[in-house]
Amino acid sequence: MTNRFLLAIGAAALVGLLAGCPSKYPKCSDDGDCNTDGHSGVCVNGLCEECGADSDCKAGFKCEVQTGGGNRCVPAAECYSNRDCSGGKVCQSGSCVACASDDACGPNMMCNNGACQPKAECSVDDDCRAGSNCIEGRCVAVGPICPQDPIRFAFNEYSLSTQARTSLNGLADCLRQKAGNAAVTLEGHCDERGTEEYNMTLGEKRAVAVKKYLSNLGIDNGRLRTVSYGKERPAAYGSNEDAWAANRRVEFTVAR
């Protein structure tokens, strides 16, 4: 009886002793087992690792998880694609670096002095559509050359008033100084009164009168084109003096 009692006491003591012993490193049951005897780390799946998540690493590092164990903190990638980089740099091996070729920059981009930038859309104004100029490699919409108010006419007239001549003098100066050899279209218009045929003829006479005046001021005849729209393109609608006066006109289009 005494022997059995002593044996039971000894077995219980042994179990307690074994339960109180820490796991043999790198085996672990919790993080505490990984931070003894000069070791440090976290317990991951029963093994002490340097890290189990990015939060276990210092700033600027991430946890590189290995399937078979051996997790470690490594420098975090600065980028994963070119979009993560600024200043025209490209993403290579997780770091933002200066570009070395157009291919590194991606579609529709070019490498210029180590920085990616959009490929030039144009090199001269002629590369752009009408109404745009080439500015620093991009086609940029610009205002009209030599903007000009319409020339007005009296009812059933195509002669130029003093005010019209003064206005055309200013247009001629602008065409000489700013428009180079740009072509100018002179559009003749009429009010709604009269037949279509009559107004087409009157509109042409008005455009021709302006053309002759500009030509006499030194504008090359070859640059001046006339067209009549008669009463087909009114600037104002209505059967009253204000609308009629607004529609008796010559308008200008200066090509770029």
CSV table of C-alpha atoms in Angstrom, one decimal:
chain,number,residue,atom,x,y,z
A,1,MET,CA,0.0,0.0,0.0
A,2,THR,CA,2.8,2.3,0.9
A,3,ASN,CA,4.7,1.5,-2.3
A,4,ARG,CA,1.6,2.2,-4.4
A,5,PHE,CA,1.0,5.5,-2.7
A,6,LEU,CA,4.6,6.6,-3.2
A,7,LEU,CA,4.5,5.5,-6.9
A,8,ALA,CA,1.4,7.6,-7.4
A,9,ILE,CA,3.0,10.6,-5.8
A,10,GLY,CA,6.1,10.3,-7.9
A,11,ALA,CA,4.1,10.0,-11.2
A,12,ALA,CA,2.1,13.1,-10.4
A,13,ALA,CA,5.2,15.0,-9.6
A,14,LEU,CA,6.8,13.9,-12.9
A,15,VAL,CA,3.8,15.0,-14.9
A,16,GLY,CA,3.8,18.3,-13.2
A,17,LEU,CA,7.5,18.8,-13.8
A,18,LEU,CA,7.1,17.9,-17.5
A,19,ALA,CA,4.1,20.3,-17.8
A,20,GLY,CA,6.1,23.1,-16.4
A,21,CYS,CA,9.1,22.6,-18.7
A,22,PRO,CA,9.2,24.9,-21.8
A,23,SER,CA,9.2,23.4,-25.3
A,24,LYS,CA,12.6,22.8,-26.8
A,25,TYR,CA,13.4,25.8,-29.1
A,26,PRO,CA,12.4,26.2,-31.9
A,27,LYS,CA,9.3,24.3,-31.0
A,28,CYS,CA,6.7,26.5,-29.2
A,29,SER,CA,3.2,26.7,-27.8
A,30,ASP,CA,3.1,30.5,-27.6
A,31,ASP,CA,5.2,33.5,-28.3
A,32,GLY,CA,6.7,33.3,-24.8
A,33,ASP,CA,8.5,30.1,-25.8
A,34,CYS,CA,10.3,32.0,-28.6
A,35,ASN,CA,11.6,34.8,-26.4
A,36,THR,CA,13.9,32.9,-23.9
A,37,ASP,CA,17.6,32.2,-23.6
A,38,GLY,CA,18.4,35.1,-25.9
A,39,HIS,CA,16.0,34.1,-28.6
A,40,SER,CA,13.3,36.3,-30.1
A,41,GLY,CA,10.4,35.8,-32.4
A,42,VAL,CA,6.8,34.7,-32.6
A,43,CYS,CA,5.2,31.3,-32.5
A,44,VAL,CA,3.8,30.2,-35.8
A,45,ASN,CA,2.2,26.8,-36.2
A,46,GLY,CA,4.3,25.4,-33.3
A,47,LEU,CA,7.6,26.8,-34.5
A,48,CYS,CA,9.4,30.0,-33.6
A,49,GLU,CA,9.7,32.3,-36.5
A,50,GLU,CA,11.2,35.8,-37.0
A,51,CYS,CA,7.7,36.9,-38.0
A,52,GLY,CA,4.2,35.7,-38.8
A,53,ALA,CA,2.8,39.0,-40.2
A,54,ASP,CA,4.1,42.3,-41.4
A,55,SER,CA,3.2,43.9,-38.1
A,56,ASP,CA,5.9,41.7,-36.5
A,57,CYS,CA,8.6,43.6,-38.5
A,58,LYS,CA,9.9,47.1,-38.1
A,59,ALA,CA,8.9,50.0,-40.2
A,60,GLY,CA,9.9,49.6,-43.9
A,61,PHE,CA,10.0,45.8,-43.7
A,62,LYS,CA,7.5,43.1,-44.4
A,63,CYS,CA,7.2,39.5,-43.4
A,64,GLU,CA,8.2,37.1,-46.1
A,65,VAL,CA,6.3,33.9,-45.4
A,66,GLN,CA,7.9,30.6,-46.4
A,67,THR,CA,5.7,27.5,-46.8
A,68,GLY,CA,8.1,25.2,-45.0
A,69,GLY,CA,9.0,27.7,-42.3
A,70,GLY,CA,11.8,30.2,-42.0
A,71,ASN,CA,9.7,33.3,-42.2
A,72,ARG,CA,11.9,36.4,-42.2
A,73,CYS,CA,11.5,40.2,-42.2
A,74,VAL,CA,12.7,41.7,-45.5
A,75,PRO,CA,12.7,45.3,-46.9
A,76,ALA,CA,9.2,46.1,-48.1
A,77,ALA,CA,8.8,46.8,-51.8
A,78,GLU,CA,8.8,50.5,-52.7
A,79,CYS,CA,6.5,49.8,-55.7
A,80,TYR,CA,4.7,47.1,-57.6
A,81,SER,CA,4.1,48.9,-60.8
A,82,ASN,CA,5.2,52.2,-62.5
A,83,ARG,CA,2.0,53.8,-61.1
A,84,ASP,CA,3.4,53.5,-57.6
A,85,CYS,CA,6.4,55.7,-58.6
A,86,SER,CA,6.5,59.5,-58.9
A,87,GLY,CA,8.7,61.9,-60.8
A,88,GLY,CA,8.7,59.8,-64.0
A,89,LYS,CA,10.5,56.9,-62.4
A,90,VAL,CA,9.8,53.2,-63.2
A,91,CYS,CA,9.3,50.2,-60.9
A,92,GLN,CA,12.1,47.7,-61.1
A,93,SER,CA,12.6,44.8,-58.6
A,94,GLY,CA,10.4,46.7,-56.1
A,95,SER,CA,12.3,50.0,-56.3
A,96,CYS,CA,11.5,53.2,-58.1
A,97,VAL,CA,14.4,54.0,-60.4
A,98,ALA,CA,15.2,56.3,-63.4
A,99,CYS,CA,14.1,54.9,-66.8
A,100,ALA,CA,16.7,53.8,-69.3
A,101,SER,CA,14.5,53.2,-72.3
A,102,ASP,CA,11.1,53.9,-73.8
A,103,ASP,CA,10.1,50.3,-73.3
A,104,ALA,CA,10.5,50.6,-69.5
A,105,CYS,CA,7.9,53.4,-69.5
A,106,GLY,CA,5.0,51.6,-71.1
A,107,PRO,CA,2.6,52.3,-74.0
A,108,ASN,CA,2.4,55.9,-75.4
A,109,MET,CA,5.3,57.0,-73.1
A,110,MET,CA,8.9,57.9,-73.7
A,111,CYS,CA,12.0,58.0,-71.6
A,112,ASN,CA,13.5,61.6,-71.5
A,113,ASN,CA,16.6,62.2,-69.4
A,114,GLY,CA,15.7,59.3,-67.0
A,115,ALA,CA,12.1,60.3,-66.6
A,116,CYS,CA,9.0,58.9,-68.3
A,117,GLN,CA,6.7,61.3,-70.0
A,118,PRO,CA,3.9,61.1,-72.6
A,119,LYS,CA,5.2,60.7,-76.2
A,120,ALA,CA,5.1,63.9,-78.2
A,121,GLU,CA,1.7,64.2,-79.9
A,122,CYS,CA,3.2,66.7,-82.4
A,123,SER,CA,6.3,68.5,-83.4
A,124,VAL,CA,4.8,71.3,-85.6
A,125,ASP,CA,1.4,73.0,-85.8
A,126,ASP,CA,0.6,71.1,-89.0
A,127,ASP,CA,0.6,67.9,-87.0
A,128,CYS,CA,-2.5,69.1,-85.2
A,129,ARG,CA,-6.1,69.5,-86.4
A,130,ALA,CA,-7.6,72.8,-87.2
A,131,GLY,CA,-8.0,75.0,-84.2
A,132,SER,CA,-5.0,73.6,-82.3
A,133,ASN,CA,-1.3,74.5,-82.1
A,134,CYS,CA,1.6,72.3,-81.2
A,135,ILE,CA,2.8,73.5,-77.8
A,136,GLU,CA,5.6,71.5,-76.0
A,137,GLY,CA,4.7,68.4,-77.9
A,138,ARG,CA,0.9,68.5,-77.3
A,139,CYS,CA,-1.9,69.8,-79.6
A,140,VAL,CA,-3.6,72.6,-77.6
A,141,ALA,CA,-6.8,74.3,-78.7
A,142,VAL,CA,-6.3,78.0,-79.3
A,143,GLY,CA,-8.5,80.9,-80.2
A,144,PRO,CA,-9.2,82.0,-83.7
A,145,ILE,CA,-6.6,84.0,-85.7
A,146,CYS,CA,-7.7,87.6,-86.2
A,147,PRO,CA,-11.2,87.3,-84.7
A,148,GLN,CA,-13.4,89.7,-86.6
A,149,ASP,CA,-17.0,90.8,-86.1
A,150,PRO,CA,-19.3,90.4,-89.1
A,151,ILE,CA,-19.5,93.2,-91.6
A,152,ARG,CA,-23.1,94.6,-91.7
A,153,PHE,CA,-25.0,95.8,-94.7
A,154,ALA,CA,-28.1,98.0,-95.4
A,155,PHE,CA,-31.2,96.4,-96.8
A,156,ASN,CA,-30.7,95.2,-100.4
A,157,GLU,CA,-27.1,96.7,-100.4
A,158,TYR,CA,-23.6,95.3,-100.9
A,159,SER,CA,-21.6,98.5,-100.6
A,160,LEU,CA,-19.4,99.0,-97.6
A,161,SER,CA,-20.2,101.6,-95.0
A,162,THR,CA,-17.5,103.8,-93.4
A,163,GLN,CA,-17.7,101.6,-90.3
A,164,ALA,CA,-17.3,98.4,-92.3
A,165,ARG,CA,-14.2,99.9,-94.0
A,166,THR,CA,-12.6,100.8,-90.7
A,167,SER,CA,-13.2,97.3,-89.4
A,168,LEU,CA,-11.7,95.8,-92.5
A,169,ASN,CA,-8.6,98.0,-92.2
A,170,GLY,CA,-8.0,96.4,-88.8
A,171,LEU,CA,-8.6,92.9,-90.1
A,172,ALA,CA,-6.1,93.5,-92.9
A,173,ASP,CA,-3.4,94.6,-90.5
A,174,CYS,CA,-4.0,91.4,-88.4
A,175,LEU,CA,-3.9,89.2,-91.5
A,176,ARG,CA,-0.5,90.7,-92.5
A,177,GLN,CA,1.1,90.5,-89.1
A,178,LYS,CA,-0.3,87.3,-87.5
A,179,ALA,CA,-1.9,85.0,-90.1
A,180,GLY,CA,1.0,84.4,-92.4
A,181,ASN,CA,-0.4,82.9,-95.6
A,182,ALA,CA,-3.6,81.5,-93.9
A,183,ALA,CA,-6.6,81.3,-96.2
A,184,VAL,CA,-9.6,83.4,-95.4
A,185,THR,CA,-13.2,82.4,-96.3
A,186,LEU,CA,-15.7,85.3,-96.7
A,187,GLU,CA,-19.3,84.1,-96.1
A,188,GLY,CA,-22.1,86.3,-97.6
A,189,HIS,CA,-25.5,86.2,-95.8
A,190,CYS,CA,-28.9,87.9,-96.3
A,191,ASP,CA,-32.1,88.4,-94.4
A,192,GLU,CA,-35.2,86.3,-95.1
A,193,ARG,CA,-36.8,88.7,-97.5
A,194,GLY,CA,-36.5,88.0,-101.2
A,195,THR,CA,-36.3,84.7,-103.2
A,196,GLU,CA,-33.7,82.1,-102.6
A,197,GLU,CA,-32.0,82.8,-105.9
A,198,TYR,CA,-31.9,86.6,-105.4
A,199,ASN,CA,-30.4,86.2,-101.9
A,200,MET,CA,-27.7,83.8,-103.0
A,201,THR,CA,-26.6,86.4,-105.6
A,202,LEU,CA,-26.8,89.2,-103.1
A,203,GLY,CA,-24.8,87.2,-100.5
A,204,GLU,CA,-22.1,86.6,-103.1
A,205,LYS,CA,-22.0,90.3,-104.0
A,206,ARG,CA,-21.4,91.2,-100.4
A,207,ALA,CA,-18.6,88.6,-100.0
A,208,VAL,CA,-17.0,89.9,-103.2
A,209,ALA,CA,-17.2,93.5,-102.0
A,210,VAL,CA,-15.3,92.6,-98.9
A,211,LYS,CA,-12.8,90.6,-100.9
A,212,LYS,CA,-12.0,93.5,-103.2
A,213,TYR,CA,-11.5,95.8,-100.3
A,214,LEU,CA,-9.1,93.5,-98.6
A,215,SER,CA,-7.3,92.9,-101.9
A,216,ASN,CA,-6.9,96.6,-102.3
A,217,LEU,CA,-5.3,96.7,-98.9
A,218,GLY,CA,-2.6,94.3,-100.0
A,219,ILE,CA,-4.1,90.9,-99.0
A,220,ASP,CA,-3.2,88.3,-101.6
A,221,ASN,CA,-6.3,87.6,-103.7
A,222,GLY,CA,-5.4,83.9,-103.7
A,223,ARG,CA,-5.9,83.7,-99.9
A,224,LEU,CA,-9.5,85.1,-100.1
A,225,ARG,CA,-12.3,82.7,-100.9
A,226,THR,CA,-16.0,83.8,-101.2
A,227,VAL,CA,-19.1,81.8,-100.6
A,228,SER,CA,-22.8,82.7,-100.4
A,229,TYR,CA,-25.3,81.1,-98.1
A,230,GLY,CA,-28.1,83.6,-99.0
A,231,LYS,CA,-30.8,83.4,-96.3
A,232,GLU,CA,-30.1,79.7,-95.4
A,233,ARG,CA,-27.9,80.4,-92.3
A,234,PRO,CA,-29.5,83.2,-90.2
A,235,ALA,CA,-27.6,84.6,-87.2
A,236,ALA,CA,-30.9,85.6,-85.7
A,237,TYR,CA,-34.5,84.3,-86.1
A,238,GLY,CA,-37.5,86.6,-86.4
A,239,SER,CA,-39.4,88.7,-88.9
A,240,ASN,CA,-38.4,92.1,-87.5
A,241,GLU,CA,-35.8,94.8,-88.2
A,242,ASP,CA,-33.4,93.6,-85.5
A,243,ALA,CA,-33.2,90.1,-86.9
A,244,TRP,CA,-33.0,91.3,-90.5
A,245,ALA,CA,-30.2,93.7,-89.6
A,246,ALA,CA,-28.2,90.9,-87.9
A,247,ASN,CA,-28.6,88.6,-90.9
A,248,ARG,CA,-27.3,91.0,-93.5
A,249,ARG,CA,-23.6,90.3,-93.1
A,250,VAL,CA,-20.3,88.8,-94.2
A,251,GLU,CA,-18.6,86.5,-91.7
A,252,PHE,CA,-15.0,85.4,-91.7
A,253,THR,CA,-13.1,82.1,-91.2
A,254,VAL,CA,-9.3,82.2,-91.0
A,255,ALA,CA,-7.8,78.8,-91.6
A,256,ARG,CA,-4.7,77.8,-89.5
